CSV table of C-alpha atoms in Angstrom, one decimal:
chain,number,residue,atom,x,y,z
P,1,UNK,CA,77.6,163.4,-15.6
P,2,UNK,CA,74.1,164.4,-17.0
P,3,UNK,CA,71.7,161.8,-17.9
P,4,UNK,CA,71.2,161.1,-21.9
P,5,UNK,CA,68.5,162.5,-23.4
P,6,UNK,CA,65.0,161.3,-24.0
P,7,UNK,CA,63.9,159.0,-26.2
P,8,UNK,CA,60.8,159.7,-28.1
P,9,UNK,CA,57.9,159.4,-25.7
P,10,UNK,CA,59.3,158.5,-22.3
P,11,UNK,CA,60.6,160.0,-19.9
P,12,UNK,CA,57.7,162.3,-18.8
P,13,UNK,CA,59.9,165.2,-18.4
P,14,UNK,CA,61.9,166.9,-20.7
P,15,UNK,CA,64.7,168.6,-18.6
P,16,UNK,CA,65.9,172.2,-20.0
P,17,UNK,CA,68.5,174.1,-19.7
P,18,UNK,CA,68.3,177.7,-20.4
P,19,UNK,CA,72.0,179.4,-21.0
P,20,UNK,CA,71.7,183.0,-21.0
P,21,UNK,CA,69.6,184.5,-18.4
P,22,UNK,CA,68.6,187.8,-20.3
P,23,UNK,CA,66.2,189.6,-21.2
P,24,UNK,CA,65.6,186.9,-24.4
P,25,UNK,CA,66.4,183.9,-21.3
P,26,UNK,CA,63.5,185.0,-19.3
P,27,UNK,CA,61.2,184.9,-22.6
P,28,UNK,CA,62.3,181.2,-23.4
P,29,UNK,CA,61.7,180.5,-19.6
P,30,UNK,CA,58.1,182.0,-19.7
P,31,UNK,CA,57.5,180.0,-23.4
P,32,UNK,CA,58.7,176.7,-21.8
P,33,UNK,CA,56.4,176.5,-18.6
P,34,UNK,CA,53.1,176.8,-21.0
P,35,UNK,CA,54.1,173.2,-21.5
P,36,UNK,CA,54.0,170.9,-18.7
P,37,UNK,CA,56.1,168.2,-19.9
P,38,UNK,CA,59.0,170.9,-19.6
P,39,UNK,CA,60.5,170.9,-16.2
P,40,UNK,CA,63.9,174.0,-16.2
P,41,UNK,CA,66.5,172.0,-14.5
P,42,UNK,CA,69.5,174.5,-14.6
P,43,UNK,CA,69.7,178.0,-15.4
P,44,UNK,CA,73.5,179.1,-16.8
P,45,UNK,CA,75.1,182.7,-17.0
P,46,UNK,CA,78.3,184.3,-16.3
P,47,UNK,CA,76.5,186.7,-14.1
P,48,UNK,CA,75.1,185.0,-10.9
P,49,UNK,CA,72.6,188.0,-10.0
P,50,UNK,CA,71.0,187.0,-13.1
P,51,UNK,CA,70.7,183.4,-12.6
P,52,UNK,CA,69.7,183.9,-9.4
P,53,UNK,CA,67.4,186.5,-10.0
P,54,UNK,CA,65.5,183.9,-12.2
P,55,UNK,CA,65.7,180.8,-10.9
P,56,UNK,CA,64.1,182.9,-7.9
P,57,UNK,CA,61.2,183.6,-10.1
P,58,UNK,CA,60.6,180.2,-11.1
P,59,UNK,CA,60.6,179.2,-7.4
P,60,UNK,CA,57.8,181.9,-6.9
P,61,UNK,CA,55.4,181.1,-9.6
P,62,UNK,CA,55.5,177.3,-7.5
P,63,UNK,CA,58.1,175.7,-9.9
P,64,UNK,CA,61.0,173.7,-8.6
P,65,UNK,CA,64.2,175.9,-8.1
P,66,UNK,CA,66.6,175.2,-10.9
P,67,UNK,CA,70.4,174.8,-10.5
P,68,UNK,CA,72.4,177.7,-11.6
P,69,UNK,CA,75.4,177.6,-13.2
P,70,UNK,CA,78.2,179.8,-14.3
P,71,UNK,CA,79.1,178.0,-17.2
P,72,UNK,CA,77.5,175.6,-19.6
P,73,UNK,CA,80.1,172.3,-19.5
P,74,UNK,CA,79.0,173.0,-15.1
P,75,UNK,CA,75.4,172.6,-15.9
P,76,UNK,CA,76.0,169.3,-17.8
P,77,UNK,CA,78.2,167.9,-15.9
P,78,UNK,CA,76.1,168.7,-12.6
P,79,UNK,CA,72.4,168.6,-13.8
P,80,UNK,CA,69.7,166.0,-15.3
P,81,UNK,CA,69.5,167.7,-19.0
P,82,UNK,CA,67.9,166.6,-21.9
P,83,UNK,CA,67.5,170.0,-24.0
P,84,UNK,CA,70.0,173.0,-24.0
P,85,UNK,CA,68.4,176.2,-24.7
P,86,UNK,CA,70.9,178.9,-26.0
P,87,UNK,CA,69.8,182.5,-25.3
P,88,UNK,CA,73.3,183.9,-25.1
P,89,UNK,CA,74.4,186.7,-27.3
P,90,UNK,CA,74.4,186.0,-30.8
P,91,UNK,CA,78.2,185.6,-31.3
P,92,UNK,CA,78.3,182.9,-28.6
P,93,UNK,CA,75.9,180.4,-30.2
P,94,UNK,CA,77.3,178.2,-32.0
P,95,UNK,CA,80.1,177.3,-30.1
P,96,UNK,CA,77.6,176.6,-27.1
P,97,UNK,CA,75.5,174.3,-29.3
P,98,UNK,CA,78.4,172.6,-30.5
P,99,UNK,CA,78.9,171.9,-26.7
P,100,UNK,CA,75.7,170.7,-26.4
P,101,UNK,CA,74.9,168.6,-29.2
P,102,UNK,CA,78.4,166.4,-28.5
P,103,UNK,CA,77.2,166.3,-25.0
P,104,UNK,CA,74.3,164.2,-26.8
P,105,UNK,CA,71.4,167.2,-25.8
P,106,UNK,CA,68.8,168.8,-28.2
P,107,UNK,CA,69.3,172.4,-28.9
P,108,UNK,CA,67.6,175.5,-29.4
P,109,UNK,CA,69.2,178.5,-30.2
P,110,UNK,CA,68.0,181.5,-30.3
P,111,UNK,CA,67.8,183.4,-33.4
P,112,UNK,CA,70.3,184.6,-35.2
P,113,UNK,CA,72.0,181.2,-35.7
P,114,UNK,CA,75.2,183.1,-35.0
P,115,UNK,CA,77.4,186.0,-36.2
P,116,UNK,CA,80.1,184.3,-38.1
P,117,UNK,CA,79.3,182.3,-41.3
P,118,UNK,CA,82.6,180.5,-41.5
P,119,UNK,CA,81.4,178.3,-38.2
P,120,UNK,CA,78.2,177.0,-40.7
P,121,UNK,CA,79.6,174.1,-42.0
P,122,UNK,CA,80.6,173.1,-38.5
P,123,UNK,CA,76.9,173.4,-37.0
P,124,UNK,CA,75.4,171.7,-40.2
P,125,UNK,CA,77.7,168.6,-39.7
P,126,UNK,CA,76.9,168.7,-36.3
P,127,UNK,CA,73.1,168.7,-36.7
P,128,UNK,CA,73.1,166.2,-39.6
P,129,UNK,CA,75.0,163.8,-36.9
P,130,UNK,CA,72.7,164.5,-34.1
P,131,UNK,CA,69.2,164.2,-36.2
P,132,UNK,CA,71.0,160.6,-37.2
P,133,UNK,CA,71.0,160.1,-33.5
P,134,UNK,CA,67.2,161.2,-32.7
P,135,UNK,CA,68.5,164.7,-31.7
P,136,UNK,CA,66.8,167.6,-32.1
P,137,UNK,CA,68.8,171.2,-33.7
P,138,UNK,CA,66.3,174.1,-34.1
P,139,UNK,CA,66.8,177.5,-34.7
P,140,UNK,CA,64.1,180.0,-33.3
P,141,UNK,CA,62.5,181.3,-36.0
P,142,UNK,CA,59.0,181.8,-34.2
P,143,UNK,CA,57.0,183.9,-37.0
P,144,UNK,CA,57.0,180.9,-39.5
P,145,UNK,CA,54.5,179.5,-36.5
P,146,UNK,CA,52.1,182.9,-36.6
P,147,UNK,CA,48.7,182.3,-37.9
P,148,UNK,CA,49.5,184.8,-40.9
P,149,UNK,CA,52.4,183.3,-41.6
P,150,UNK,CA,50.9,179.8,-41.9
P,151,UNK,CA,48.1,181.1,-44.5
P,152,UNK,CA,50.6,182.7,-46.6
P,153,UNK,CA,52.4,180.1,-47.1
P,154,UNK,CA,50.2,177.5,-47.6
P,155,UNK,CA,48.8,179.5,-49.9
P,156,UNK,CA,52.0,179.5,-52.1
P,157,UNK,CA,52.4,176.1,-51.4
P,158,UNK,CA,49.4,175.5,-53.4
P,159,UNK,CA,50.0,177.6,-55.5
P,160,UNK,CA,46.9,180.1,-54.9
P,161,UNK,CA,49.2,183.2,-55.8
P,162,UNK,CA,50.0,182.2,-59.0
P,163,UNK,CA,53.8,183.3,-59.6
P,164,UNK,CA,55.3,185.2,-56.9
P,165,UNK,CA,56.5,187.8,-58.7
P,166,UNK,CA,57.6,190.0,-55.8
P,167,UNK,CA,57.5,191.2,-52.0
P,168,UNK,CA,59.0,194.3,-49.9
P,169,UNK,CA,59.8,193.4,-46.5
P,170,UNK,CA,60.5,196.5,-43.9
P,171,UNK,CA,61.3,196.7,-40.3
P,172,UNK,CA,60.6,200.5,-39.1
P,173,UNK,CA,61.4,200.2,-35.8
P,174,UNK,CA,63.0,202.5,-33.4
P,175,UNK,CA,65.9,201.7,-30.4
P,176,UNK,CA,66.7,204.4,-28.2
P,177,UNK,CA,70.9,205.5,-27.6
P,178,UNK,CA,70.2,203.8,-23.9
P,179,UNK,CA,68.9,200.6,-26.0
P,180,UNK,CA,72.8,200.5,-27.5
P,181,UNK,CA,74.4,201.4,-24.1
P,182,UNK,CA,72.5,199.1,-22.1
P,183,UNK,CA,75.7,195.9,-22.8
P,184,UNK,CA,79.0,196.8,-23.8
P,185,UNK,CA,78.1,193.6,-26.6
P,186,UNK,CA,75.1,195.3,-27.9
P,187,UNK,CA,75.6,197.2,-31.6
P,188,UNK,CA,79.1,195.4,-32.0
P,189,UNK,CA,79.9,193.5,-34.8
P,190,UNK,CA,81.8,190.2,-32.7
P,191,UNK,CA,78.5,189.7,-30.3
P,192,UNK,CA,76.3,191.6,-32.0
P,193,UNK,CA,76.6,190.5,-35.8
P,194,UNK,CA,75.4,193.6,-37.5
P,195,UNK,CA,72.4,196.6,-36.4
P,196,UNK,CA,68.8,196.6,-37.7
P,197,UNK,CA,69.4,193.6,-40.1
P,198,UNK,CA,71.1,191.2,-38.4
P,199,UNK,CA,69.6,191.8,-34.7
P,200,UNK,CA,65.7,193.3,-35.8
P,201,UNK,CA,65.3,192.2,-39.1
P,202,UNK,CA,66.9,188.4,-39.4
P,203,UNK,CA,63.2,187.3,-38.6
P,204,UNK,CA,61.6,188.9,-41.2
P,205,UNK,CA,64.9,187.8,-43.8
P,206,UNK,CA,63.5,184.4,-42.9
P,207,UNK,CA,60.1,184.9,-43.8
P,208,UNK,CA,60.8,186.7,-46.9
P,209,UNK,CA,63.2,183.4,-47.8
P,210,UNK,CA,60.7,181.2,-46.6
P,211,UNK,CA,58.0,182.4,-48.9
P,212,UNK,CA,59.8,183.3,-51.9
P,213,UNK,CA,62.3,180.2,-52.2
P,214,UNK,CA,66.4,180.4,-52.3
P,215,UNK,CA,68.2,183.4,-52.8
P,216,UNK,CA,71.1,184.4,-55.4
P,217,UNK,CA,72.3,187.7,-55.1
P,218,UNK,CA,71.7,190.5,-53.2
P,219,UNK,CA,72.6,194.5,-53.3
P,220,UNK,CA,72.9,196.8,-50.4
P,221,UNK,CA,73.9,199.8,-48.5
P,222,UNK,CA,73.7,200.6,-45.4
P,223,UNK,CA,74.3,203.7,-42.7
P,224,UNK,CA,74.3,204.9,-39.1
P,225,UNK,CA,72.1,208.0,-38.6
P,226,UNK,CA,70.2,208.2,-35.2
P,227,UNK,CA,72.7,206.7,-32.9
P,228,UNK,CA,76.5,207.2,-31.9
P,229,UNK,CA,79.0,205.1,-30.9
P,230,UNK,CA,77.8,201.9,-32.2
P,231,UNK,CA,79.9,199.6,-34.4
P,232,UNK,CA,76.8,198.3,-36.8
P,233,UNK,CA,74.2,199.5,-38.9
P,234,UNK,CA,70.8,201.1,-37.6
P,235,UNK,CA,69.2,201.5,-41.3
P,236,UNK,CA,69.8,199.1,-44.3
P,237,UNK,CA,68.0,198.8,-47.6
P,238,UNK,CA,68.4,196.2,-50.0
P,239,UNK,CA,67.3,194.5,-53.7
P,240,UNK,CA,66.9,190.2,-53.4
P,241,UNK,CA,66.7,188.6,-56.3
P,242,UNK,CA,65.4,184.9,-56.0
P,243,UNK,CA,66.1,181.5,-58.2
P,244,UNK,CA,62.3,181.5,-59.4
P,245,UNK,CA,63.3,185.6,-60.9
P,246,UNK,CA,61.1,186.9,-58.0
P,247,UNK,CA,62.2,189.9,-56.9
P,248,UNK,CA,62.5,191.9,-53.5
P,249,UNK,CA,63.3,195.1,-51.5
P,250,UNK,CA,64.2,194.7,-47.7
P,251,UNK,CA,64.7,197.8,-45.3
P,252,UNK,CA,65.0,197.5,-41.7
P,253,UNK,CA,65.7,200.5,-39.5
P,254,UNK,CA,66.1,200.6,-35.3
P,255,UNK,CA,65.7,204.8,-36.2
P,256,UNK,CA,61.7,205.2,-37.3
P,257,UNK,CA,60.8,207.4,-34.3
P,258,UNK,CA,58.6,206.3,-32.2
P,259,UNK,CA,58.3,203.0,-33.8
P,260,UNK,CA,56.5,201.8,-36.7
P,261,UNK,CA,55.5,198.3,-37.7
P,262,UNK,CA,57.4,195.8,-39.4
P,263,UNK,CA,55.2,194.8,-42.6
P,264,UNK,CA,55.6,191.9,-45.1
P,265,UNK,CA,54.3,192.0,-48.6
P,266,UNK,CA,53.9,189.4,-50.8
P,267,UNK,CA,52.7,189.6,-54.5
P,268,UNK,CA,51.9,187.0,-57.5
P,269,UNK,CA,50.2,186.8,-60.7
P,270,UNK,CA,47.0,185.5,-58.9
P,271,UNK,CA,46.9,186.5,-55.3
P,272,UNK,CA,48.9,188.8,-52.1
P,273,UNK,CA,48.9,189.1,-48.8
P,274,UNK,CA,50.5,192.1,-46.3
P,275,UNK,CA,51.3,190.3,-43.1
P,276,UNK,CA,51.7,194.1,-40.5
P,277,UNK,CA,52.8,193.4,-37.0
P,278,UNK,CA,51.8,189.9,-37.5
P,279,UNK,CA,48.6,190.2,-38.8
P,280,UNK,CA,47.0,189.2,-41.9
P,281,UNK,CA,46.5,193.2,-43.2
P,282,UNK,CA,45.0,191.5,-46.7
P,283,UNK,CA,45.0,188.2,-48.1
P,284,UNK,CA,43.4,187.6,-52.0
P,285,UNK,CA,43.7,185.1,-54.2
P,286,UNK,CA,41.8,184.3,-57.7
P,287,UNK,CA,40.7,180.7,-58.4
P,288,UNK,CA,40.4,181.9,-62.2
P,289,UNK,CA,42.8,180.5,-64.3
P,290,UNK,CA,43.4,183.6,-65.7
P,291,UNK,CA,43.3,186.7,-63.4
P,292,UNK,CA,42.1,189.1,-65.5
P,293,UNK,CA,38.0,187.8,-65.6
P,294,UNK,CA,38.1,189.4,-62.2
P,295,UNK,CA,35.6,192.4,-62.3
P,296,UNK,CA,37.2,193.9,-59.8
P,297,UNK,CA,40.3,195.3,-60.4
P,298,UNK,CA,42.8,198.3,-59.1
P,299,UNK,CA,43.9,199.0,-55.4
P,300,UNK,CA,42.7,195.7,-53.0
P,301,UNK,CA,41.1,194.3,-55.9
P,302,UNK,CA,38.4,191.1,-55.3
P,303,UNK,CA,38.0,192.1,-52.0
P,304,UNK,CA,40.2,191.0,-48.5
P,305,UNK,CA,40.1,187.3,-47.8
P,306,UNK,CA,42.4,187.6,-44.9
P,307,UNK,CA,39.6,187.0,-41.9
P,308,UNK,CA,38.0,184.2,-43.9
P,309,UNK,CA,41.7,182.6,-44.2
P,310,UNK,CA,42.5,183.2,-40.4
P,311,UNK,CA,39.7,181.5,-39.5
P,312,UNK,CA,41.3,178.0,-40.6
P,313,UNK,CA,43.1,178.8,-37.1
P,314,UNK,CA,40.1,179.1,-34.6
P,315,UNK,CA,42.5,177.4,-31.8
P,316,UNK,CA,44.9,180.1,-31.9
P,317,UNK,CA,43.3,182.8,-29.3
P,318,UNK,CA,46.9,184.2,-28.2
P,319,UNK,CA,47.2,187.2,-30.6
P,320,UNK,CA,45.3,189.1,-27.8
P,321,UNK,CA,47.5,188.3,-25.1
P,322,UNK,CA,49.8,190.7,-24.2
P,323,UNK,CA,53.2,189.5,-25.6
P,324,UNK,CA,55.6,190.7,-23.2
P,325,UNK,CA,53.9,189.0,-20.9
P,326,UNK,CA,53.2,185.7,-22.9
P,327,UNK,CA,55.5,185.1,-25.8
P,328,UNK,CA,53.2,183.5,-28.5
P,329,UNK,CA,55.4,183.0,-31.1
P,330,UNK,CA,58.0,181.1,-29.0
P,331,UNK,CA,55.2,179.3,-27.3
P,332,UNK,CA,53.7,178.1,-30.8
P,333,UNK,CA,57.4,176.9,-32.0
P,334,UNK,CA,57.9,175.3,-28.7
P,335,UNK,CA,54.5,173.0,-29.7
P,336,UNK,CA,56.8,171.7,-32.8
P,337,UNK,CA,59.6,171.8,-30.9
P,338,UNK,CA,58.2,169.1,-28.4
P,339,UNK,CA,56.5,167.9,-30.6
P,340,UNK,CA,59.5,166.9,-32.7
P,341,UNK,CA,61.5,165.7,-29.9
P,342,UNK,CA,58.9,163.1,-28.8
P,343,UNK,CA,58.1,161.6,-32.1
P,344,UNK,CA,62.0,161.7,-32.5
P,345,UNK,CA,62.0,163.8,-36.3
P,346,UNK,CA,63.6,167.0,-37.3
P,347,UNK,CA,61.8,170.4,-35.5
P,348,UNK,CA,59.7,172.8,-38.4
P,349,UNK,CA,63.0,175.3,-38.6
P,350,UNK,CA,66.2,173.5,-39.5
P,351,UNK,CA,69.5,174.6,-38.9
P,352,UNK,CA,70.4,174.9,-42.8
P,353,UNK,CA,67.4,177.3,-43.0
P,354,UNK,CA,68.7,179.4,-40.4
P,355,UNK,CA,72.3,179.3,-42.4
P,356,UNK,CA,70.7,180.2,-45.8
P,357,UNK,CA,69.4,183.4,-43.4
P,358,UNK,CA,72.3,184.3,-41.8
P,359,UNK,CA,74.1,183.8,-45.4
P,360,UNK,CA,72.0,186.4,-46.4
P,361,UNK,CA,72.2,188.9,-43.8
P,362,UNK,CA,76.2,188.4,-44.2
P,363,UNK,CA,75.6,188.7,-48.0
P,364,UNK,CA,73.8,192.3,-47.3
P,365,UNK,CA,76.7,193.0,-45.4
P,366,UNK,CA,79.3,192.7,-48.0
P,367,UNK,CA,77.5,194.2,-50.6
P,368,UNK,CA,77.3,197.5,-48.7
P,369,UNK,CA,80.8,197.2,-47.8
P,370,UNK,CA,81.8,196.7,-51.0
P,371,UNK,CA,79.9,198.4,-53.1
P,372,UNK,CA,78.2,195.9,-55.4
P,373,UNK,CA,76.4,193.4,-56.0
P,374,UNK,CA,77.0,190.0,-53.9
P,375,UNK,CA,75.9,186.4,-54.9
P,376,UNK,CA,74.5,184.3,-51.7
P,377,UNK,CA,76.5,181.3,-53.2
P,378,UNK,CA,79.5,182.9,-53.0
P,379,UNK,CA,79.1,184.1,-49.4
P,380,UNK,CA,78.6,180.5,-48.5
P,381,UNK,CA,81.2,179.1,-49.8
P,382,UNK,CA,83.1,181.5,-48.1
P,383,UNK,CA,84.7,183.7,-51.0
P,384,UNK,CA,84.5,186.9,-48.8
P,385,UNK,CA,85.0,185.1,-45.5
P,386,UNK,CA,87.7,187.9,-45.1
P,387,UNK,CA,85.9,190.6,-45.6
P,388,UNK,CA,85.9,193.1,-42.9
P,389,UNK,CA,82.6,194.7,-43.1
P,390,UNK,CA,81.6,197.8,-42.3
P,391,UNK,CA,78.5,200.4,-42.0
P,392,UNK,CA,78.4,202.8,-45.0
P,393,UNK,CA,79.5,202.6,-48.4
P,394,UNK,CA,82.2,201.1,-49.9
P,395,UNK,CA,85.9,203.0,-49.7
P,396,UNK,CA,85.8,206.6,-50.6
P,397,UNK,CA,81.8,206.8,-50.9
P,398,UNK,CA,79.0,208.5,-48.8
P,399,UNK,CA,78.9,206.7,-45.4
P,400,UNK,CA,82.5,205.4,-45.5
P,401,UNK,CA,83.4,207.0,-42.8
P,402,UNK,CA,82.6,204.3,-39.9
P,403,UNK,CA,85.5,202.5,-37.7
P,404,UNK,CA,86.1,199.1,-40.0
P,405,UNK,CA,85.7,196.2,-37.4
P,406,UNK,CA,85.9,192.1,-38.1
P,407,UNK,CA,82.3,190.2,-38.6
């Protein structure tokens, strides 16, 4: 049996696990040797080529060879492991961080939390019980840890904005038919989850929640209109309306030839920001108590703050690093990550956060099915659990015309 995990500060080592030996595994593998105090003891997927393929990698960049494993409860059983990192598709990750947490392990999981709602309150439970035990449960959300990010909201935190009023959040990005052929799992609604919502978009949902506070109800619709035989959704629109009265439009699209940026508004009686491809586009907010004894007024009024903002961050040089090669934003989370396992307290991104999220997404989901309106409450506490959704319209209008399949 594996060893039991660290306590905060010793051993040196944190031993990993990475499940899932994808394209997403090989991206928490590159995040996790920035740090040192990492070491990748096993490597787990149901595929040996790709387990072996990558634990041959780490043995040529001078790292020890880790175990590989074709299953998950083999890899604990077998291998020193004090964090499980989940990089399986999405309909497999609660269940393998259920696994993990009652073998006693910290967890990340990759982003989305999962596909199916109705598996929440099991996963919160679970966390609650393992942060009572020192554990760590973390969800990768890794734009909340971009510099933008960080100015923007600690900028509403303190209320520089005045009163977010409202934001549009859109995803125009592009996936070509091959992208959807590539895995038999890939545009399905059981591994899957959904299309350009759920797979592309659930990062900038997060954001969007993140800045403008909890959610109540939500109205959709979506379609499929660049791609064919795919289950899910490759464009969605929607209208959020939050608990402060803020309101929002989402989009997110995988058919935006050749690929556009994903771009973040956020708006308030004293101050924006645009967050585009990660970067702080425009940041402004007034110090007057009442906006209107700016002089400057109209399109970018008072001028762009954004580089005078960014340079709070002067640390932060890995924007300019190519990020297929070096995954920055899972590299910054990992710092909390680490961080939060040695000094034994909760990680940044919680597992209820990524619930509220993924409650959301589902939300979407079953408002374009249906036709109407959805509140987020509801979806949580499972009114439309049996729902089978769908892409299109509700029965009988435009788009209803899609194979209905099982979230």
């Amino acid at each position: 049996m594996s060893e039991t995990p660290n306590a905060p500060g010793a051993p040196a080592k944190i031993r990993a696990a990475i499940v899932g030996c994808g394209v997403i595994g090989r991206t928490h593998s590159a995040a996790v040797r920035e740090f040192p105090e990492v070491v990748v003891t096993a490597l787990v997927d149901v595929i040996p080529e790709a387990s072996e393929a990558l634990a041959a990698k780490f043995e040529a960049q001078g790292d020890p060879k880790p175990a590989v494993f074709p299953t998950l409860a083999e890899a604990l059983a077998a291998a020193p492991v004090d964090l499980v990192i989940i990089a399986t598709p999405s309909g497999l990750h609660i269940q393998q961080a259920l696994e993990a947490l009652d073998a006693g392990k910290h967890v990340v999981i990759e982003k989305p939390l999962d596909v199916d709602l109705s598996k929440a309150d099991g996963i919160l439970a679970a966390a609650k019980a393992a942060e009572a035990k020192g554990l760590v449960a973390t969800v990768i959300s890794q734009h909340r840890f971009d510099p933008a990010s960080r100015v923007v909201d600690e900028a509403r935190r303190a209320g520089r904005f005045g009163t977010l009023t409202s934001a549009v959040a859109s995803v125009s990005w592009w996936r070509s038919q091959g992208y959807y052929d590539s895995g038999a799992w890939r545009g399905t609604w059981a591994m899957d989850g959904g299309g350009a919502i759920m797979n592309q978009g659930v990062h900038t949902v997060d954001l969007l929640l993140w800045f403008l506070g909890r959610p109540l109800e939500i109205s959709a619709k979506t379609a499929l209109l660049a791609h064919e035989g795919v289950e899910v959704e490759d464009t969605a629109v929607a209208t959020v309306t939050f608990e402060s009265g803020a309101l929002a439009v989402l989009h997110a699209t995988t058919a935006a030839y050749p690929g556009l940026t994903v771009r973040l508004q956020v708006m308030g009686s004293k101050g924006s920001a645009v967050i585009d491809n990660d970067d702080l586009a425009y940041f402004h907010a007034s110090d007057a108590a009442d906006p209107s004894e700016s002089s400057a007024m109209g399109i970018l009024g008072g001028g762009n703050q954004a580089a005078v903002e960014l340079a709070k961050y002067p640390d932060d040089t890995v924007e300019a690093l190519d990020p297929t090669v070096y995954p920055a934003g899972h590299v910054r989370q990992y710092r909390d990550i680490i961080a939060a396992i040695r000094e034994g307290r909760p990680a940044g991104v919680t597992v209820r956060d990524a619930v509220t999220a993924l409650a959301t997404v589902r939300a979407l989901y079953v408002s374009a099915t249906l036709g109407q309106p959805v509140l987020i409450d509801d979806v949580i506490a499972g009114k439309y659990n049996n729902i089978e959704v769908h892409t299109g319209g509700a029965a009988g209008h435009p788009g209803a015309n899609r194979e209905e399949v099982s979230a």
